[in-house]
Coordinates of C-alpha atoms (C1' of nucleotides) in Angstrom, one line a residue:
Chain G
M1 CA 56.0 -37.3 -68.4
A2 CA 52.9 -38.6 -69.9
T3 CA 54.0 -40.4 -72.6
G4 CA 57.8 -40.0 -72.2
S5 CA 58.2 -39.5 -76.3
A6 CA 58.9 -36.0 -76.3
M7 CA 61.2 -35.2 -73.3
S8 CA 61.5 -32.1 -73.8
W9 CA 59.3 -29.8 -75.6
T10 CA 59.0 -27.6 -72.7
D11 CA 62.4 -26.4 -73.0
D12 CA 62.9 -23.8 -75.7
E13 CA 66.8 -24.8 -77.1
G14 CA 67.9 -24.9 -80.6
N15 CA 68.5 -27.5 -82.2
H16 CA 70.8 -30.5 -81.2
D17 CA 71.5 -30.2 -85.3
G18 CA 73.7 -28.3 -88.1
A19 CA 70.5 -28.6 -90.0
P20 CA 68.4 -24.8 -89.8
G21 CA 64.9 -24.9 -89.4
R22 CA 64.3 -28.4 -88.8
S23 CA 65.5 -30.2 -85.8
G24 CA 64.8 -33.8 -87.0
D25 CA 63.0 -34.8 -83.4
S26 CA 59.5 -35.0 -85.3
S27 CA 57.7 -35.8 -81.8
R28 CA 59.2 -32.6 -80.0
R29 CA 57.9 -30.7 -83.4
L30 CA 54.7 -32.2 -83.3
V31 CA 53.9 -31.5 -79.4
E32 CA 55.2 -27.6 -80.5
A33 CA 52.9 -27.5 -82.9
A34 CA 50.1 -28.9 -81.7
V35 CA 50.6 -26.5 -78.6
E36 CA 50.1 -23.3 -81.3
A37 CA 47.3 -25.0 -83.3
F38 CA 45.4 -26.5 -79.7
A39 CA 45.9 -22.9 -78.4
D40 CA 44.4 -20.2 -81.6
R41 CA 41.8 -22.4 -82.8
G42 CA 41.0 -25.0 -79.9
Y43 CA 41.2 -28.9 -79.6
H44 CA 38.2 -29.5 -81.7
A45 CA 38.6 -26.7 -83.9
T46 CA 42.4 -28.2 -85.2
T47 CA 42.5 -31.5 -87.4
T48 CA 45.5 -33.2 -87.0
R49 CA 45.8 -32.3 -90.7
D50 CA 46.9 -28.9 -89.1
I51 CA 48.8 -30.3 -86.8
A52 CA 51.4 -33.1 -89.2
T53 CA 51.1 -29.9 -91.7
R54 CA 53.1 -27.2 -89.9
V55 CA 55.5 -29.5 -89.3
G56 CA 55.8 -30.2 -92.7
L57 CA 54.8 -33.9 -92.1
S58 CA 51.6 -36.2 -94.3
P59 CA 48.7 -36.2 -92.6
A60 CA 50.0 -40.6 -92.1
A61 CA 53.0 -39.6 -90.7
L62 CA 51.8 -38.4 -87.5
Y63 CA 50.3 -41.6 -87.0
V64 CA 54.1 -42.7 -85.9
H65 CA 54.3 -40.6 -83.3
F66 CA 51.4 -40.7 -81.8
P67 CA 48.3 -43.1 -81.4
S68 CA 45.7 -40.3 -81.9
K69 CA 45.4 -37.1 -81.0
Q70 CA 43.7 -37.5 -78.4
A71 CA 47.1 -38.4 -77.4
L72 CA 48.6 -34.8 -78.3
L73 CA 46.5 -33.6 -76.2
T74 CA 46.6 -35.5 -73.3
E75 CA 50.4 -35.4 -73.5
I76 CA 50.2 -31.2 -73.5
S77 CA 47.7 -31.0 -70.7
V78 CA 49.6 -33.6 -68.3
V79 CA 53.3 -31.9 -68.5
G80 CA 51.8 -28.4 -69.1
H81 CA 50.8 -29.4 -65.2
E82 CA 53.2 -30.7 -64.2
A83 CA 55.3 -27.9 -64.6
A84 CA 53.0 -25.7 -63.2
L85 CA 52.7 -27.7 -59.9
D86 CA 55.9 -27.7 -59.5
L87 CA 56.1 -24.4 -60.1
V88 CA 53.5 -23.6 -57.2
E89 CA 54.6 -26.2 -54.8
R90 CA 58.5 -25.0 -55.2
S91 CA 57.8 -21.8 -54.4
V92 CA 55.6 -22.4 -50.7
T93 CA 58.3 -24.8 -50.2
G94 CA 60.6 -22.2 -49.9
P95 CA 61.8 -20.2 -47.8
G96 CA 60.5 -17.0 -45.5
S97 CA 56.9 -16.7 -44.3
A98 CA 53.2 -17.0 -45.7
M99 CA 53.1 -13.4 -47.9
T100 CA 56.8 -13.8 -48.6
R101 CA 55.7 -17.6 -50.1
L102 CA 52.5 -16.2 -51.5
R103 CA 53.5 -13.9 -52.9
A104 CA 56.3 -16.2 -54.5
A105 CA 53.7 -18.4 -55.7
I106 CA 50.9 -15.6 -57.3
R107 CA 54.4 -14.4 -58.9
A108 CA 56.0 -17.4 -60.4
F109 CA 52.2 -18.9 -61.3
T110 CA 52.1 -16.0 -63.1
A111 CA 54.6 -15.4 -65.1
W112 CA 54.2 -19.0 -66.9
H113 CA 50.8 -18.4 -68.0
A114 CA 52.0 -15.5 -69.4
E115 CA 55.1 -16.5 -70.3
R116 CA 54.0 -19.9 -71.7
H117 CA 50.7 -18.6 -72.5
R118 CA 49.8 -21.0 -75.9
V119 CA 50.4 -23.9 -73.0
A120 CA 48.5 -22.3 -70.2
R121 CA 45.4 -22.0 -72.4
V122 CA 45.2 -25.1 -73.2
V123 CA 45.9 -26.7 -70.3
Q124 CA 43.2 -24.1 -68.7
H125 CA 41.0 -24.0 -71.8
E126 CA 40.6 -27.8 -72.9
L127 CA 40.0 -29.7 -69.6
A128 CA 36.6 -30.5 -70.8
A129 CA 38.4 -32.7 -74.5
L130 CA 40.7 -34.2 -72.3
A131 CA 39.8 -38.6 -71.9
P132 CA 37.8 -38.9 -68.4
E133 CA 40.8 -41.4 -66.9
H134 CA 43.4 -39.0 -67.5
R135 CA 41.2 -35.4 -67.1
D136 CA 41.1 -37.0 -63.1
R137 CA 44.8 -37.0 -63.0
V138 CA 44.7 -33.4 -64.0
L139 CA 42.2 -32.7 -61.8
G140 CA 44.6 -34.0 -59.1
M141 CA 47.2 -32.3 -59.9
R142 CA 44.9 -28.7 -60.1
R143 CA 43.8 -29.7 -56.5
R144 CA 47.0 -29.8 -54.7
I145 CA 47.9 -26.3 -56.5
E146 CA 44.7 -24.8 -54.8
G147 CA 45.5 -26.0 -51.5
A148 CA 49.1 -25.5 -51.4
V149 CA 47.7 -21.3 -51.9
E150 CA 45.1 -21.6 -49.7
A151 CA 47.9 -23.3 -47.0
Q152 CA 49.9 -20.1 -47.4
L153 CA 46.2 -18.3 -47.1
V154 CA 45.4 -20.1 -43.2
A155 CA 49.1 -19.3 -42.6
G156 CA 49.0 -15.9 -42.5
N157 CA 45.6 -15.8 -41.0
A158 CA 47.2 -17.6 -38.1
S159 CA 50.5 -15.3 -38.0
G160 CA 48.7 -12.3 -37.9
E161 CA 49.7 -10.9 -41.3
M162 CA 46.8 -11.6 -42.8
D163 CA 43.0 -11.5 -42.9
V164 CA 41.6 -13.5 -45.3
P165 CA 38.1 -13.8 -44.1
D166 CA 37.9 -17.2 -46.9
P167 CA 41.0 -19.1 -47.5
R168 CA 38.8 -21.4 -50.1
A169 CA 37.7 -19.5 -52.3
V170 CA 40.1 -16.3 -51.6
A171 CA 42.8 -19.1 -53.0
R172 CA 40.5 -20.7 -56.4
A173 CA 40.0 -16.0 -57.0
L174 CA 44.6 -15.9 -56.4
L175 CA 45.1 -18.6 -58.4
S176 CA 41.5 -17.7 -61.1
L177 CA 43.2 -14.0 -61.5
S178 CA 46.1 -15.7 -62.4
V179 CA 44.7 -18.1 -64.9
D180 CA 42.9 -16.1 -66.3
V181 CA 46.7 -14.9 -68.5
A182 CA 46.2 -16.6 -70.7
R183 CA 43.4 -15.8 -72.2
W184 CA 44.0 -12.4 -73.1
Y185 CA 47.6 -12.1 -73.3
D186 CA 49.8 -11.0 -76.4
P187 CA 53.1 -10.7 -76.5
R188 CA 53.8 -8.2 -77.8
G189 CA 51.7 -6.3 -75.4
S190 CA 53.7 -3.6 -72.8
R191 CA 55.4 -5.7 -70.7
T192 CA 56.4 -8.5 -70.1
A193 CA 55.3 -11.5 -68.1
A194 CA 57.9 -11.4 -65.3
E195 CA 56.5 -7.9 -64.9
I196 CA 52.6 -9.4 -64.7
G197 CA 53.8 -11.3 -62.6
E198 CA 55.0 -8.9 -60.6
L199 CA 52.4 -6.5 -60.2
Y200 CA 49.6 -9.9 -59.8
A201 CA 52.3 -10.7 -56.5
D202 CA 51.8 -6.8 -55.1
L203 CA 47.5 -7.0 -56.4
A204 CA 47.4 -10.3 -54.0
A205 CA 49.0 -9.2 -51.0
R206 CA 46.7 -6.0 -51.4
M207 CA 43.9 -9.0 -51.3
V208 CA 44.8 -10.6 -48.2
C209 CA 47.0 -8.5 -46.1
A210 CA 46.2 -7.5 -42.7
R211 CA 47.9 -4.1 -42.5
P212 CA 47.7 -2.8 -46.1
D213 CA 50.5 -0.3 -45.2
Q214 CA 52.7 -3.6 -45.7
A215 CA 51.2 -5.3 -48.7
G216 CA 54.4 -4.5 -50.8
N217 CA 57.3 -6.5 -50.8
E218 CA 59.5 -7.2 -48.3
G219 CA 63.1 -6.8 -50.4
D220 CA 61.6 -10.4 -52.0
R221 CA 61.1 -9.2 -55.6
T222 CA 65.0 -10.9 -56.2
Chain F
M1 CA 19.4 -7.0 -80.6
A2 CA 22.3 -9.2 -83.3
T3 CA 19.1 -10.5 -85.7
G4 CA 15.8 -9.1 -84.1
S5 CA 14.6 -13.5 -84.1
A6 CA 14.6 -14.4 -80.7
M7 CA 14.4 -11.0 -78.3
S8 CA 13.6 -12.3 -75.3
W9 CA 15.7 -15.3 -75.0
T10 CA 18.3 -13.5 -72.3
D11 CA 14.8 -13.1 -70.1
D12 CA 14.8 -15.9 -68.1
E13 CA 10.6 -16.3 -68.5
G14 CA 7.9 -18.9 -67.7
N15 CA 6.4 -20.8 -70.9
H16 CA 2.9 -18.3 -72.8
D17 CA 0.9 -20.9 -73.9
G18 CA 0.0 -23.7 -72.2
A19 CA 1.7 -26.7 -73.6
P20 CA 4.1 -27.9 -70.5
G21 CA 7.6 -28.1 -71.7
R22 CA 6.3 -26.2 -74.7
S23 CA 7.5 -23.1 -76.0
G24 CA 5.8 -22.7 -79.2
D25 CA 8.7 -20.0 -79.9
S26 CA 11.5 -22.1 -81.4
S27 CA 14.3 -19.7 -82.4
R28 CA 14.6 -18.7 -78.3
R29 CA 14.6 -22.6 -77.8
L30 CA 17.1 -22.8 -79.9
V31 CA 18.9 -20.2 -78.9
E32 CA 19.2 -21.7 -75.4
A33 CA 19.8 -25.4 -76.4
A34 CA 22.7 -23.2 -78.7
V35 CA 24.0 -21.5 -75.7
E36 CA 23.7 -25.0 -73.1
A37 CA 26.1 -26.8 -76.1
F38 CA 28.7 -24.2 -77.0
A39 CA 29.3 -23.2 -73.1
D40 CA 29.7 -27.1 -72.5
R41 CA 31.5 -28.5 -75.2
G42 CA 32.8 -25.8 -77.1
Y43 CA 31.4 -24.0 -80.6
H44 CA 33.5 -26.2 -82.9
A45 CA 32.8 -29.4 -80.7
T46 CA 28.4 -28.6 -80.8
T47 CA 26.8 -30.2 -83.8
T48 CA 23.7 -28.3 -85.1
R49 CA 22.2 -32.0 -84.9
D50 CA 23.3 -31.6 -81.6
I51 CA 21.2 -28.4 -81.3
A52 CA 18.1 -29.3 -83.4
T53 CA 17.8 -32.8 -81.2
R54 CA 17.9 -31.1 -77.8
V55 CA 14.4 -28.2 -78.9
G56 CA 13.4 -31.6 -80.1
L57 CA 14.0 -30.9 -83.4
S58 CA 15.5 -32.1 -87.4
P59 CA 18.5 -31.0 -88.2
A60 CA 16.9 -29.4 -91.3
A61 CA 14.4 -26.9 -88.9
L62 CA 16.9 -25.3 -87.4
Y63 CA 17.7 -23.4 -90.7
V64 CA 14.1 -21.7 -91.2
H65 CA 15.0 -19.8 -87.4
F66 CA 18.9 -19.5 -88.3
P67 CA 21.0 -19.3 -91.4
S68 CA 23.9 -21.0 -90.5
K69 CA 25.3 -21.9 -86.7
Q70 CA 27.8 -18.9 -87.5
A71 CA 24.4 -16.8 -86.7
L72 CA 23.7 -18.8 -83.6
L73 CA 26.9 -17.7 -82.5
T74 CA 26.8 -14.6 -83.6
E75 CA 23.0 -13.6 -81.8
I76 CA 24.5 -15.5 -78.5
S77 CA 27.6 -13.6 -78.5
V78 CA 25.9 -9.8 -79.7
V79 CA 23.4 -9.6 -77.0
G80 CA 25.8 -11.3 -74.0
H81 CA 28.2 -8.2 -74.6
E82 CA 25.4 -5.9 -75.3
A83 CA 23.7 -7.2 -71.3
A84 CA 28.0 -7.2 -69.8
L85 CA 28.3 -3.3 -70.9
D86 CA 24.9 -2.1 -70.5
L87 CA 25.8 -3.7 -67.0
V88 CA 29.4 -2.1 -66.3
E89 CA 27.5 1.1 -68.3
R90 CA 25.0 1.7 -65.8
S91 CA 27.0 0.3 -62.5
V92 CA 29.3 3.7 -63.2
T93 CA 27.0 5.6 -64.7
G94 CA 25.4 5.5 -60.9
P95 CA 25.6 7.5 -57.5
G96 CA 28.9 7.8 -54.9
S97 CA 31.7 7.4 -55.3
A98 CA 34.1 6.4 -58.0
M99 CA 35.1 3.5 -55.4
T100 CA 31.4 3.1 -54.9
R101 CA 30.9 2.4 -58.9
L102 CA 34.1 0.2 -58.8
R103 CA 32.4 -1.7 -56.4
A104 CA 28.9 -1.8 -58.3
A105 CA 30.4 -2.7 -61.4
I106 CA 32.7 -5.4 -60.4
R107 CA 29.7 -6.6 -57.9
A108 CA 26.9 -6.6 -61.1
F109 CA 29.9 -7.4 -63.9
T110 CA 31.2 -10.7 -61.8
A111 CA 27.6 -12.2 -60.2
W112 CA 27.2 -12.1 -64.0
H113 CA 29.2 -13.6 -64.9
A114 CA 28.3 -16.4 -62.1
E115 CA 24.7 -16.6 -62.7
R116 CA 24.8 -17.4 -66.6
H117 CA 27.6 -18.5 -66.4
R118 CA 27.0 -20.2 -69.7
V119 CA 26.3 -18.2 -72.0
A120 CA 28.7 -16.0 -70.4
R121 CA 31.3 -18.6 -71.2
V122 CA 30.5 -18.5 -74.6
V123 CA 31.3 -14.5 -75.0
Q124 CA 34.1 -14.8 -73.5
H125 CA 36.0 -17.5 -75.1
E126 CA 34.5 -18.3 -78.2
L127 CA 35.8 -14.8 -79.2
A128 CA 37.6 -16.8 -82.4
A129 CA 35.0 -18.5 -83.7
L130 CA 32.6 -15.6 -84.5
A131 CA 33.4 -14.4 -88.1
P132 CA 35.8 -11.2 -88.2
E133 CA 33.2 -8.3 -89.4
H134 CA 31.0 -9.6 -86.0
R135 CA 34.3 -10.3 -83.4
D136 CA 35.2 -6.0 -84.5
R137 CA 31.5 -5.0 -83.4
V138 CA 31.9 -7.5 -80.6
L139 CA 35.8 -6.3 -79.6
G140 CA 34.5 -2.6 -79.8
M141 CA 32.1 -3.3 -77.4
R142 CA 34.3 -4.6 -75.4
R143 CA 36.7 -1.8 -74.9
R144 CA 34.3 0.3 -73.7
I145 CA 33.8 -2.0 -70.9
E146 CA 37.0 -1.9 -69.8
G147 CA 37.0 2.5 -70.4
A148 CA 34.8 2.3 -67.8
V149 CA 36.3 0.6 -64.9
E150 CA 40.0 2.2 -65.7
A151 CA 37.5 6.2 -65.5
Q152 CA 37.0 4.9 -62.3
L153 CA 40.3 4.0 -61.1
V154 CA 41.3 7.0 -63.1
A155 CA 38.5 9.1 -61.2
G156 CA 39.8 7.3 -57.5
N157 CA 43.5 7.8 -57.8
A158 CA 42.9 11.5 -58.9
S159 CA 40.0 12.2 -55.6
G160 CA 42.6 10.7 -53.5
E161 CA 41.0 7.1 -52.3
M162 CA 42.7 5.0 -54.0
D163 CA 46.6 4.6 -55.4
V164 CA 45.9 2.7 -58.6
P165 CA 49.9 3.3 -60.0
D166 CA 48.8 1.9 -63.2
P167 CA 44.7 1.9 -64.0
R168 CA 45.0 0.2 -67.4
A169 CA 46.6 -2.8 -66.5
V170 CA 44.3 -3.5 -63.6
A171 CA 41.1 -2.5 -64.6
R172 CA 41.8 -5.1 -67.2
A173 CA 43.1 -7.1 -63.7
L174 CA 39.7 -6.6 -62.1
L175 CA 37.9 -7.2 -65.0
S176 CA 39.8 -10.9 -65.3
L177 CA 39.0 -12.3 -62.3
S178 CA 34.9 -11.6 -63.2
V179 CA 35.0 -13.1 -66.3
D180 CA 37.1 -15.9 -65.0
V181 CA 34.3 -17.4 -62.8
A182 CA 32.2 -18.0 -66.1
R183 CA 34.9 -20.9 -65.9
W184 CA 34.8 -22.7 -63.3
Y185 CA 31.9 -21.4 -61.5
D186 CA 28.8 -24.4 -60.8
P187 CA 26.0 -23.1 -59.6
R188 CA 26.0 -26.4 -57.8
G189 CA 28.8 -25.2 -55.0
S190 CA 28.3 -23.3 -51.9
R191 CA 28.3 -19.8 -53.4
T192 CA 25.7 -18.4 -54.4
A193 CA 26.4 -16.0 -57.7
A194 CA 25.7 -12.9 -55.8
E195 CA 27.8 -13.6 -52.8
I196 CA 30.6 -14.0 -55.4
G197 CA 29.6 -10.4 -56.5
E198 CA 29.9 -9.0 -53.1
L199 CA 33.0 -11.0 -52.5
Y200 CA 34.4 -10.1 -55.3
A201 CA 33.5 -6.6 -54.9
D202 CA 35.4 -6.5 -51.8
L203 CA 38.5 -8.3 -53.2
A204 CA 38.0 -4.7 -56.0
A205 CA 38.1 -2.0 -53.0
R206 CA 41.8 -3.4 -51.0
M207 CA 43.6 -3.8 -54.3
V208 CA 42.3 0.0 -55.3
C209 CA 42.1 1.8 -52.0
A210 CA 44.6 4.3 -51.1
R211 CA 43.9 3.5 -47.3
P212 CA 43.5 0.3 -46.2
D213 CA 40.7 0.7 -43.5
Q214 CA 38.2 1.6 -46.1
A215 CA 38.3 -1.3 -48.1
G216 CA 34.9 -2.4 -47.0
N217 CA 32.0 -1.0 -48.2
E218 CA 29.8 1.7 -47.6
G219 CA 26.9 1.3 -47.0
D220 CA 26.3 0.6 -50.4
R221 CA 26.1 -3.4 -49.9
T222 CA 22.2 -2.5 -50.1
Chain K
dG1 C1' 59.7 -43.1 -91.1
dT2 C1' 57.6 -40.7 -94.4
dC3 C1' 54.6 -40.7 -98.4
dT4 C1' 50.6 -41.8 -101.2
dA5 C1' 45.9 -43.7 -101.4
dT6 C1' 41.5 -44.9 -99.2
dA7 C1' 38.4 -46.4 -96.1
dC8 C1' 34.1 -44.5 -93.5
dG9 C1' 31.9 -42.3 -90.6
dA10 C1' 30.7 -36.7 -88.9
dT11 C1' 28.6 -32.6 -90.9
dG12 C1' 27.1 -28.4 -92.3
dA13 C1' 23.9 -27.1 -95.2
dT14 C1' 19.9 -28.1 -98.9
dA15 C1' 15.5 -29.7 -101.8
dG16 C1' 11.1 -30.6 -101.7
dA17 C1' 7.2 -33.1 -99.4
dC18 C1' 3.5 -32.2 -96.4
Chain Z
dG1 C1' 7.6 -24.7 -89.7
dT2 C1' 8.4 -29.2 -90.1
dC3 C1' 9.9 -33.6 -92.0
dT4 C1' 12.2 -36.9 -94.5
dA5 C1' 16.1 -37.5 -97.1
dT6 C1' 19.8 -36.6 -99.8
dC7 C1' 24.3 -33.8 -100.5
dA8 C1' 29.5 -32.6 -100.4
dT9 C1' 32.7 -32.5 -98.2
dC10 C1' 35.3 -32.6 -93.8
dG11 C1' 38.4 -35.3 -90.5
dT12 C1' 40.5 -38.9 -87.9
dA13 C1' 42.6 -42.8 -88.5
dT14 C1' 44.5 -47.0 -91.2
dA15 C1' 47.1 -50.4 -95.5
dG16 C1' 50.8 -50.7 -97.7
dA17 C1' 55.2 -49.8 -100.8
dC18 C1' 59.1 -47.3 -100.1

DNA sequence: GTCTATACGATGATAGAC
DNA sequence: GTCTATCATCGTATAGAC
């Protein structure tokens, strides 16, 4: 957690008190408002007035909860990267062959970028806006994600179920494909986040499979 | 062309006069500086002073050549979209089967997003910063690009050389994969733009091919 | 914790001389 | 076509009352 000041903003749980439309947790609501604003208009185009006003607070009230606009971005980026990394690491340490694990990782990573596309947009498109010290921390997590996927490709080559001439480049391509979902995904579209995750797992399997007849799932679609 | 005021800024041709480091064409140099700045820092984070200073001009001089910062972005976005659309349309009207045409389109579109990654970043990541009237124009070009790729998938299904259950979704995925190259491509990396284009054409073929043994090229790699 | 008021630098754009 | 000087506004952040 970046600051500990807004523990559970990643969860979409309901309000904890009785007031409708008002949770009482201003920190969490400020983060949620910042995610919306940063995702829609970009970090630099978003003003602290924007964020505070969305929550129904004065501009000054923001600074009671966060020391700066930068701190809000850092919170969102770090927590978001932690969530994405966690998804991938759970998938690649789960049961099954390298192909099964790769499919699970792509399925979960992709669905997250669709389901949480606003957070994902901030995570993926505002790296350059992060302060250098936080950017380094986040880049480490990104390397772990790429390494986890690349390891499945190497394992799949070794077992013979995959045929990937350049695992590093293909790992980057697979993750890039998933990441870009956050750029174009619209929840009003015809496909659910889970459906896109499944489609992308299929595409990934076809991209790496040694014998294309087996690119389909292995009974692991739930 | 958006304004006609900077006809050939997309070309990387040398200076036309004898002065070293000084082309004399301030409009073109301003567009190039704006591309660099917008790509590195984003449209909203870039100041008109930034752009003018990079060219060695005063802030006011910019307004002799462009009526606003918005006009600079519009010029870059429209010309960039025209270039990308042209590449794809040339590829899909070229010789060969649907697979050959698809490979050519992905190869060219991907290589462009690597080779011209700064322009491409502006084109792909600053859509929301465009004024509504210009955004509409650009969205039309984007639909034509998606339509051209989708048409190859439909044709490939019909001829039997492809097996694509959802041509629209897969067309979007293929283009998304290529577009995202602009986000991460670094010319200092180990692969050239052309190599990435070729790799992505291979990946695309594997994603859509009916019989995977033929996912490789058909002698069309030049 | 929230408000009103405000400091103060940066920003897009303009005026007018050369 | 470029410059210097400047304007009006916006944006982050702070001060101090309640």
